[in-house]
mmCIF file of N, CA and C in Angstrom:
data_model
loop_
_atom_site.group_PDB
_atom_site.id
_atom_site.type_symbol
_atom_site.label_atom_id
_atom_site.label_comp_id
_atom_site.label_asym_id
_atom_site.label_seq_id
_atom_site.Cartn_x
_atom_site.Cartn_y
_atom_site.Cartn_z
ATOM 1 N N UNK Y 1 361.267 105.937 58.502
ATOM 2 C CA UNK Y 1 361.381 105.472 57.178
ATOM 3 C C UNK Y 1 360.798 106.429 56.078
ATOM 4 N N UNK Y 2 359.398 106.982 56.380
ATOM 5 C CA UNK Y 2 358.592 107.867 55.417
ATOM 6 C C UNK Y 2 359.715 108.968 55.061
ATOM 7 N N UNK Y 3 360.349 109.521 56.201
ATOM 8 C CA UNK Y 3 361.264 110.763 55.837
ATOM 9 C C UNK Y 3 362.542 110.132 54.984
ATOM 10 N N UNK Y 4 363.001 109.037 55.140
ATOM 11 C CA UNK Y 4 364.091 108.591 54.291
ATOM 12 C C UNK Y 4 363.549 108.482 52.849
ATOM 13 N N UNK Y 5 362.374 107.969 52.721
ATOM 14 C CA UNK Y 5 361.934 107.731 51.260
ATOM 15 C C UNK Y 5 361.831 109.066 50.470
ATOM 16 N N UNK Y 6 361.736 110.152 51.309
ATOM 17 C CA UNK Y 6 361.703 111.427 50.588
ATOM 18 C C UNK Y 6 362.958 111.860 49.862
ATOM 19 N N UNK Y 7 364.021 111.351 50.262
ATOM 20 C CA UNK Y 7 365.418 111.631 49.880
ATOM 21 C C UNK Y 7 365.929 110.283 48.917
ATOM 22 N N UNK Y 8 365.170 109.443 48.686
ATOM 23 C CA UNK Y 8 365.427 108.242 47.816
ATOM 24 C C UNK Y 8 364.858 108.263 46.521
ATOM 25 N N UNK Y 9 365.466 107.866 45.524
ATOM 26 C CA UNK Y 9 365.058 107.695 44.064
ATOM 27 C C UNK Y 9 363.532 106.984 44.046
ATOM 28 N N UNK Y 10 362.879 107.427 43.150
ATOM 29 C CA UNK Y 10 361.561 106.829 42.996
ATOM 30 C C UNK Y 10 361.427 105.413 42.984
ATOM 31 N N UNK Y 11 360.306 104.881 43.198
ATOM 32 C CA UNK Y 11 359.869 103.540 43.490
ATOM 33 C C UNK Y 11 360.743 103.052 44.518
ATOM 34 N N UNK Y 12 360.807 103.807 45.624
ATOM 35 C CA UNK Y 12 361.528 103.593 46.963
ATOM 36 C C UNK Y 12 360.739 102.666 47.865
ATOM 37 N N UNK Y 13 361.643 101.630 48.479
ATOM 38 C CA UNK Y 13 361.084 100.972 49.643
ATOM 39 C C UNK Y 13 362.136 101.133 50.552
ATOM 40 N N UNK Y 14 361.845 101.581 51.646
ATOM 41 C CA UNK Y 14 362.767 101.722 52.967
ATOM 42 C C UNK Y 14 362.435 100.900 53.956
ATOM 43 N N UNK Y 15 363.239 100.175 54.417
ATOM 44 C CA UNK Y 15 362.967 99.072 55.728
ATOM 45 C C UNK Y 15 363.753 99.561 56.807
ATOM 46 N N UNK Y 16 363.241 99.782 57.962
ATOM 47 C CA UNK Y 16 363.942 99.996 59.102
ATOM 48 C C UNK Y 16 363.014 100.162 60.485
ATOM 49 N N UNK Y 17 363.398 100.960 61.606
ATOM 50 C CA UNK Y 17 362.761 101.021 62.592
ATOM 51 C C UNK Y 17 362.982 102.706 63.027
ATOM 52 N N UNK Y 18 362.742 102.889 64.139
ATOM 53 C CA UNK Y 18 362.930 104.184 64.700
ATOM 54 C C UNK Y 18 364.308 104.654 65.015
ATOM 55 N N UNK Y 19 365.162 103.651 65.083
ATOM 56 C CA UNK Y 19 366.712 103.833 65.295
ATOM 57 C C UNK Y 19 367.433 103.877 64.081
ATOM 58 N N UNK Y 20 367.161 102.930 63.058
ATOM 59 C CA UNK Y 20 367.990 102.796 61.964
ATOM 60 C C UNK Y 20 367.270 102.242 60.629
ATOM 61 N N UNK Y 21 367.937 102.475 59.454
ATOM 62 C CA UNK Y 21 367.494 102.111 58.254
ATOM 63 C C UNK Y 21 368.250 100.840 57.899
ATOM 64 N N UNK Y 22 367.806 99.658 57.537
ATOM 65 C CA UNK Y 22 368.443 98.538 57.289
ATOM 66 C C UNK Y 22 368.357 98.103 55.896
ATOM 67 N N UNK Y 23 367.377 98.679 55.163
ATOM 68 C CA UNK Y 23 367.430 98.210 53.625
ATOM 69 C C UNK Y 23 366.626 99.241 52.872
ATOM 70 N N UNK Y 24 367.409 99.467 51.706
ATOM 71 C CA UNK Y 24 366.792 100.478 50.733
ATOM 72 C C UNK Y 24 366.821 99.886 49.354
ATOM 73 N N UNK Y 25 365.681 99.887 48.724
ATOM 74 C CA UNK Y 25 365.579 99.703 47.134
ATOM 75 C C UNK Y 25 364.990 100.739 46.390
ATOM 76 N N UNK Y 26 365.638 101.176 45.444
ATOM 77 C CA UNK Y 26 365.028 102.269 44.628
ATOM 78 C C UNK Y 26 365.500 102.268 43.173
ATOM 79 N N UNK Y 27 364.982 103.227 42.530
ATOM 80 C CA UNK Y 27 365.165 103.280 41.125
ATOM 81 C C UNK Y 27 364.977 102.161 40.192
ATOM 82 N N UNK Y 28 364.314 101.173 40.524
ATOM 83 C CA UNK Y 28 363.781 100.105 39.893
ATOM 84 C C UNK Y 28 362.442 100.308 39.034
ATOM 85 N N UNK Y 29 362.233 99.561 38.036
ATOM 86 C CA UNK Y 29 361.234 99.706 37.117
ATOM 87 C C UNK Y 29 359.806 99.232 37.905
ATOM 88 N N UNK Y 30 359.964 98.545 39.103
ATOM 89 C CA UNK Y 30 358.841 98.027 39.676
ATOM 90 C C UNK Y 30 359.008 98.147 41.105
ATOM 91 N N UNK Y 31 357.978 98.447 41.902
ATOM 92 C CA UNK Y 31 358.168 98.541 43.414
ATOM 93 C C UNK Y 31 358.532 97.038 43.802
ATOM 94 N N UNK Y 32 358.044 96.089 43.214
ATOM 95 C CA UNK Y 32 358.366 94.597 43.904
ATOM 96 C C UNK Y 32 359.943 94.435 43.654
ATOM 97 N N UNK Y 33 360.574 95.049 42.485
ATOM 98 C CA UNK Y 33 361.993 94.735 42.418
ATOM 99 C C UNK Y 33 362.657 95.717 43.485
ATOM 100 N N UNK Y 34 362.308 96.882 43.703
ATOM 101 C CA UNK Y 34 362.644 97.536 44.910
ATOM 102 C C UNK Y 34 362.609 96.962 46.225
ATOM 103 N N UNK Y 35 361.318 96.249 46.426
ATOM 104 C CA UNK Y 35 361.234 95.619 47.633
ATOM 105 C C UNK Y 35 362.327 94.564 47.658
ATOM 106 N N UNK Y 36 362.480 93.753 46.940
ATOM 107 C CA UNK Y 36 363.450 92.537 46.920
ATOM 108 C C UNK Y 36 364.709 93.101 47.261
ATOM 109 N N UNK Y 37 365.311 94.316 46.562
ATOM 110 C CA UNK Y 37 366.646 95.001 46.879
ATOM 111 C C UNK Y 37 366.649 95.466 48.468
ATOM 112 N N UNK Y 38 365.506 95.911 48.924
ATOM 113 C CA UNK Y 38 365.398 96.515 50.369
ATOM 114 C C UNK Y 38 365.595 95.250 51.262
ATOM 115 N N UNK Y 39 364.872 94.187 51.090
ATOM 116 C CA UNK Y 39 364.925 93.070 51.736
ATOM 117 C C UNK Y 39 366.313 92.261 51.773
ATOM 118 N N UNK Y 40 366.827 92.379 50.546
ATOM 119 C CA UNK Y 40 368.275 91.893 50.395
ATOM 120 C C UNK Y 40 369.147 92.674 51.257
ATOM 121 N N UNK Y 41 369.267 93.902 51.459
ATOM 122 C CA UNK Y 41 370.131 94.730 52.120
ATOM 123 C C UNK Y 41 369.739 94.653 53.828
ATOM 124 N N UNK Y 42 368.360 94.420 53.945
ATOM 125 C CA UNK Y 42 367.858 94.119 55.349
ATOM 126 C C UNK Y 42 368.520 92.822 55.886
ATOM 127 N N UNK Y 43 368.583 91.881 54.960
ATOM 128 C CA UNK Y 43 369.124 90.532 55.310
ATOM 129 C C UNK Y 43 370.691 90.550 55.589
ATOM 130 N N UNK Y 44 371.334 91.412 54.873
ATOM 131 C CA UNK Y 44 372.669 91.714 54.852
ATOM 132 C C UNK Y 44 373.146 92.421 56.319
ATOM 133 N N UNK Y 45 372.223 93.285 56.745
ATOM 134 C CA UNK Y 45 372.630 94.245 57.822
ATOM 135 C C UNK Y 45 371.920 93.862 59.124
ATOM 136 N N UNK Y 46 370.998 92.885 59.114
ATOM 137 C CA UNK Y 46 370.430 92.660 60.393
ATOM 138 C C UNK Y 46 370.266 91.264 60.615
ATOM 139 N N UNK Y 47 370.474 90.782 61.931
ATOM 140 C CA UNK Y 47 370.510 89.376 62.353
ATOM 141 C C UNK Y 47 369.127 88.925 61.816
ATOM 142 N N UNK Y 48 368.120 89.433 62.055
ATOM 143 C CA UNK Y 48 366.818 88.969 61.800
ATOM 144 C C UNK Y 48 366.352 89.163 60.166
ATOM 145 N N UNK Y 49 367.103 89.881 59.472
ATOM 146 C CA UNK Y 49 366.790 90.292 58.125
ATOM 147 C C UNK Y 49 365.600 91.276 58.480
ATOM 148 N N UNK Y 50 364.499 91.300 57.582
ATOM 149 C CA UNK Y 50 363.550 92.236 57.617
ATOM 150 C C UNK Y 50 362.411 92.136 58.641
ATOM 151 N N UNK Y 51 362.679 90.962 59.247
ATOM 152 C CA UNK Y 51 361.585 90.430 60.273
ATOM 153 C C UNK Y 51 361.416 91.679 61.506
ATOM 154 N N UNK Y 52 360.231 92.017 61.628
ATOM 155 C CA UNK Y 52 359.921 93.001 62.664
ATOM 156 C C UNK Y 52 360.198 94.349 62.378
ATOM 157 N N UNK Y 53 360.667 94.601 61.174
ATOM 158 C CA UNK Y 53 360.684 96.136 60.722
ATOM 159 C C UNK Y 53 359.571 96.568 60.161
ATOM 160 N N UNK Y 54 359.516 97.939 59.819
ATOM 161 C CA UNK Y 54 358.656 98.583 58.978
ATOM 162 C C UNK Y 54 359.074 99.005 57.685
ATOM 163 N N UNK Y 55 358.302 98.942 56.594
ATOM 164 C CA UNK Y 55 358.554 99.346 55.406
ATOM 165 C C UNK Y 55 357.884 100.561 54.933
ATOM 166 N N UNK Y 56 358.392 101.419 54.251
ATOM 167 C CA UNK Y 56 357.926 102.592 53.632
ATOM 168 C C UNK Y 56 358.134 102.730 52.261
ATOM 169 N N UNK Y 57 356.957 103.310 51.561
ATOM 170 C CA UNK Y 57 356.968 103.374 50.067
ATOM 171 C C UNK Y 57 356.735 104.724 49.704
ATOM 172 N N UNK Y 58 357.310 105.370 48.605
ATOM 173 C CA UNK Y 58 357.082 106.490 48.306
ATOM 174 C C UNK Y 58 355.839 106.838 47.424
ATOM 175 N N UNK Y 59 355.378 106.067 46.926
ATOM 176 C CA UNK Y 59 354.029 105.899 46.137
ATOM 177 C C UNK Y 59 353.293 104.753 46.451
ATOM 178 N N UNK Y 60 351.998 104.856 45.763
ATOM 179 C CA UNK Y 60 351.040 103.452 46.182
ATOM 180 C C UNK Y 60 351.641 102.452 45.374
ATOM 181 N N UNK Y 61 350.991 101.249 45.709
ATOM 182 C CA UNK Y 61 351.239 99.904 45.233
ATOM 183 C C UNK Y 61 350.214 99.643 44.051
ATOM 184 N N UNK Y 62 350.868 99.526 42.917
ATOM 185 C CA UNK Y 62 349.778 99.170 41.754
ATOM 186 C C UNK Y 62 349.506 97.736 41.897
ATOM 187 N N UNK Y 63 350.178 96.872 42.369
ATOM 188 C CA UNK Y 63 349.828 95.476 42.355
ATOM 189 C C UNK Y 63 350.132 94.918 43.917
ATOM 190 N N UNK Y 64 349.749 93.700 44.144
ATOM 191 C CA UNK Y 64 349.960 93.226 45.475
ATOM 192 C C UNK Y 64 351.339 92.412 45.690
ATOM 193 N N UNK Y 65 352.116 92.477 44.731
ATOM 194 C CA UNK Y 65 353.461 91.793 44.665
ATOM 195 C C UNK Y 65 354.549 92.213 45.852
ATOM 196 N N UNK Y 66 354.719 93.737 45.907
ATOM 197 C CA UNK Y 66 355.478 94.161 46.830
ATOM 198 C C UNK Y 66 354.898 93.896 48.215
ATOM 199 N N UNK Y 67 353.551 94.137 48.643
ATOM 200 C CA UNK Y 67 353.211 93.700 49.849
ATOM 201 C C UNK Y 67 353.424 92.238 50.170
ATOM 202 N N UNK Y 68 353.280 91.577 49.223
ATOM 203 C CA UNK Y 68 353.285 89.997 49.335
ATOM 204 C C UNK Y 68 354.777 89.677 49.768
ATOM 205 N N UNK Y 69 355.671 90.285 49.181
ATOM 206 C CA UNK Y 69 357.316 89.915 49.528
ATOM 207 C C UNK Y 69 357.371 90.549 51.009
ATOM 208 N N UNK Y 70 356.722 91.606 51.320
ATOM 209 C CA UNK Y 70 357.169 92.343 52.567
ATOM 210 C C UNK Y 70 356.468 91.242 53.675
ATOM 211 N N UNK Y 71 355.373 90.698 53.402
ATOM 212 C CA UNK Y 71 354.709 89.848 54.419
ATOM 213 C C UNK Y 71 355.580 88.667 54.581
ATOM 214 N N UNK Y 72 356.043 88.186 53.406
ATOM 215 C CA UNK Y 72 356.831 86.866 53.449
ATOM 216 C C UNK Y 72 358.191 87.069 54.320
ATOM 217 N N UNK Y 73 358.771 88.325 54.201
ATOM 218 C CA UNK Y 73 359.772 88.591 54.787
ATOM 219 C C UNK Y 73 359.715 88.902 56.286
ATOM 220 N N UNK Y 74 358.554 89.066 56.866
ATOM 221 C CA UNK Y 74 358.184 89.111 58.406
ATOM 222 C C UNK Y 74 358.254 90.679 58.672
ATOM 223 N N UNK Y 75 357.998 91.520 57.615
ATOM 224 C CA UNK Y 75 357.744 92.923 58.053
ATOM 225 C C UNK Y 75 356.539 93.175 58.746
ATOM 226 N N UNK Y 76 356.445 94.080 59.706
ATOM 227 C CA UNK Y 76 355.376 94.129 60.471
ATOM 228 C C UNK Y 76 354.391 95.321 60.153
ATOM 229 N N UNK Y 77 354.870 96.316 59.404
ATOM 230 C CA UNK Y 77 354.052 97.523 59.203
ATOM 231 C C UNK Y 77 354.496 97.901 57.921
ATOM 232 N N UNK Y 78 353.529 98.791 57.105
ATOM 233 C CA UNK Y 78 353.872 99.232 55.853
ATOM 234 C C UNK Y 78 353.249 100.790 55.832
ATOM 235 N N UNK Y 79 354.041 101.822 55.473
ATOM 236 C CA UNK Y 79 353.508 103.293 55.355
ATOM 237 C C UNK Y 79 353.672 103.381 53.835
ATOM 238 N N UNK Y 80 352.481 103.872 53.369
ATOM 239 C CA UNK Y 80 352.467 104.151 51.925
ATOM 240 C C UNK Y 80 351.036 104.896 51.638
ATOM 241 N N UNK Y 81 351.232 105.763 50.400
ATOM 242 C CA UNK Y 81 349.982 106.492 50.221
ATOM 243 C C UNK Y 81 349.028 105.623 49.284
ATOM 244 N N UNK Y 82 347.639 105.824 49.611
ATOM 245 C CA UNK Y 82 346.593 105.237 48.737
ATOM 246 C C UNK Y 82 346.629 105.896 47.285
ATOM 247 N N UNK Y 83 346.018 105.161 46.475
ATOM 248 C CA UNK Y 83 345.682 105.999 45.195
ATOM 249 C C UNK Y 83 345.722 104.960 43.949
ATOM 250 N N UNK Y 84 346.144 103.608 44.302
ATOM 251 C CA UNK Y 84 345.965 102.612 43.298
ATOM 252 C C UNK Y 84 344.583 102.136 43.000
ATOM 253 N N UNK Y 85 344.372 101.791 41.874
ATOM 254 C CA UNK Y 85 343.051 100.921 41.408
ATOM 255 C C UNK Y 85 342.915 99.810 42.314
ATOM 256 N N UNK Y 86 344.013 99.179 42.752
ATOM 257 C CA UNK Y 86 344.012 97.848 43.516
ATOM 258 C C UNK Y 86 344.103 98.007 45.037
ATOM 259 N N UNK Y 87 343.764 99.248 45.651
ATOM 260 C CA UNK Y 87 344.031 99.450 46.869
ATOM 261 C C UNK Y 87 343.292 98.480 47.746
ATOM 262 N N UNK Y 88 342.193 98.121 47.580
ATOM 263 C CA UNK Y 88 341.451 97.096 48.316
ATOM 264 C C UNK Y 88 342.183 95.589 48.342
ATOM 265 N N UNK Y 89 342.679 95.374 47.076
ATOM 266 C CA UNK Y 89 343.570 94.016 47.179
ATOM 267 C C UNK Y 89 344.822 94.126 47.968
ATOM 268 N N UNK Y 90 345.476 95.186 47.792
ATOM 269 C CA UNK Y 90 346.653 95.494 48.390
ATOM 270 C C UNK Y 90 346.602 95.455 50.102
ATOM 271 N N UNK Y 91 345.441 96.140 50.606
ATOM 272 C CA UNK Y 91 344.910 96.093 51.973
ATOM 273 C C UNK Y 91 344.908 94.711 52.365
ATOM 274 N N UNK Y 92 344.132 94.060 51.411
ATOM 275 C CA UNK Y 92 343.768 92.616 51.979
ATOM 276 C C UNK Y 92 345.143 91.732 52.030
ATOM 277 N N UNK Y 93 346.103 91.997 51.200
ATOM 278 C CA UNK Y 93 347.279 91.291 51.187
ATOM 279 C C UNK Y 93 348.047 91.625 52.351
ATOM 280 N N UNK Y 94 347.941 92.828 52.760
ATOM 281 C CA UNK Y 94 348.606 93.265 53.929
ATOM 282 C C UNK Y 94 348.156 92.574 55.333
ATOM 283 N N UNK Y 95 346.599 92.727 55.094
ATOM 284 C CA UNK Y 95 345.876 92.051 56.340
ATOM 285 C C UNK Y 95 346.179 90.581 56.567
ATOM 286 N N UNK Y 96 346.443 89.851 55.339
ATOM 287 C CA UNK Y 96 346.713 88.402 55.302
ATOM 288 C C UNK Y 96 347.960 88.059 56.216
ATOM 289 N N UNK Y 97 349.019 88.951 56.092
ATOM 290 C CA UNK Y 97 350.171 88.573 56.644
ATOM 291 C C UNK Y 97 350.194 89.422 58.213
ATOM 292 N N UNK Y 98 349.196 89.976 58.581
ATOM 293 C CA UNK Y 98 349.012 90.505 59.802
ATOM 294 C C UNK Y 98 349.831 91.901 60.131
ATOM 295 N N UNK Y 99 350.163 92.342 59.063
ATOM 296 C CA UNK Y 99 350.710 93.512 58.930
ATOM 297 C C UNK Y 99 349.934 94.843 59.283
ATOM 298 N N UNK Y 100 350.379 96.044 59.812
ATOM 299 C CA UNK Y 100 349.590 97.069 59.883
ATOM 300 C C UNK Y 100 349.871 98.103 58.694
ATOM 301 N N UNK Y 101 348.906 98.666 58.375
ATOM 302 C CA UNK Y 101 349.075 99.499 57.156
ATOM 303 C C UNK Y 101 348.872 100.971 57.815
ATOM 304 N N UNK Y 102 349.749 101.800 57.620
ATOM 305 C CA UNK Y 102 349.702 103.384 57.739
ATOM 306 C C UNK Y 102 349.519 104.043 56.357
ATOM 307 N N UNK Y 103 348.439 104.381 56.049
ATOM 308 C CA UNK Y 103 348.130 104.765 54.631
ATOM 309 C C UNK Y 103 347.863 106.437 54.658
ATOM 310 N N UNK Y 104 348.670 106.982 53.952
ATOM 311 C CA UNK Y 104 348.375 108.403 53.697
ATOM 312 C C UNK Y 104 347.174 108.514 52.636
ATOM 313 N N UNK Y 105 346.708 109.635 52.351
ATOM 314 C CA UNK Y 105 345.603 109.675 51.538
ATOM 315 C C UNK Y 105 345.705 110.701 50.263
ATOM 316 N N UNK Y 106 344.903 110.693 49.460
ATOM 317 C CA UNK Y 106 344.925 111.872 48.428
ATOM 318 C C UNK Y 106 344.727 113.249 49.236
ATOM 319 N N UNK Y 107 345.317 114.191 48.627
ATOM 320 C CA UNK Y 107 345.189 115.622 49.112
ATOM 321 C C UNK Y 107 343.635 115.907 49.270
ATOM 322 N N UNK Y 108 343.158 116.297 50.244
ATOM 323 C CA UNK Y 108 341.755 116.593 50.198
ATOM 324 C C UNK Y 108 341.230 117.668 49.305
ATOM 325 N N UNK Y 109 340.063 117.304 48.714
ATOM 326 C CA UNK Y 109 339.456 118.358 47.870
ATOM 327 C C UNK Y 109 340.220 118.574 46.447
ATOM 328 N N UNK Y 110 341.388 117.668 46.138
ATOM 329 C CA UNK Y 110 341.802 117.497 44.832
ATOM 330 C C UNK Y 110 342.026 116.153 44.475
ATOM 331 N N UNK Y 111 342.548 115.900 43.210
ATOM 332 C CA UNK Y 111 342.826 114.614 42.859
ATOM 333 C C UNK Y 111 344.243 114.184 42.823
ATOM 334 N N UNK Y 112 344.885 114.953 43.672
ATOM 335 C CA UNK Y 112 346.400 114.756 43.865
ATOM 336 C C UNK Y 112 346.673 113.725 44.854
ATOM 337 N N UNK Y 113 347.707 112.667 44.673
ATOM 338 C CA UNK Y 113 348.009 111.873 45.578
ATOM 339 C C UNK Y 113 349.306 112.161 46.293
ATOM 340 N N UNK Y 114 349.235 112.032 47.629
ATOM 341 C CA UNK Y 114 350.274 112.427 48.373
ATOM 342 C C UNK Y 114 351.419 111.480 48.173
ATOM 343 N N UNK Y 115 352.715 112.087 48.045
ATOM 344 C CA UNK Y 115 353.934 111.213 47.749
ATOM 345 C C UNK Y 115 354.828 111.692 48.559
ATOM 346 N N UNK Y 116 355.774 110.882 48.931
ATOM 347 C CA UNK Y 116 356.986 111.054 49.691
ATOM 348 C C UNK Y 116 358.274 111.356 48.710
ATOM 349 N N UNK Y 117 358.184 112.293 47.862
ATOM 350 C CA UNK Y 117 359.302 112.433 46.877
ATOM 351 C C UNK Y 117 359.720 114.024 46.746
ATOM 352 N N UNK Y 118 360.925 114.238 46.619
ATOM 353 C CA UNK Y 118 361.385 115.471 46.619
ATOM 354 C C UNK Y 118 361.714 116.339 45.491
ATOM 355 N N UNK Y 119 361.075 115.624 44.278
ATOM 356 C CA UNK Y 119 361.630 116.234 42.921
ATOM 357 C C UNK Y 119 360.074 116.016 42.050
#
């Protein structure tokens, strides 16, 4: 999923597993709207919807709304870079739903945030 976000328009949320991608939301003004789209497509393409899949984001979560939607949809893990002023609250939301967080970090020795974007 992290690799797919590289080729997806910014504010990307990609939902899938090691075999397939079931939902992509991108190009929206907010990551929450992209999450809603990705969950919608996952619901259309998978018998279980987004439940049991992993979500990946091309950039940090500025608010807790997208992880909240992911948790409600039954996503089990989230891959995303740290860098938000609300990282702690985002991680608390992820933990509240029992999801696993795989967080990338700021580039060591710089103030640059790692992002999965190609442009």
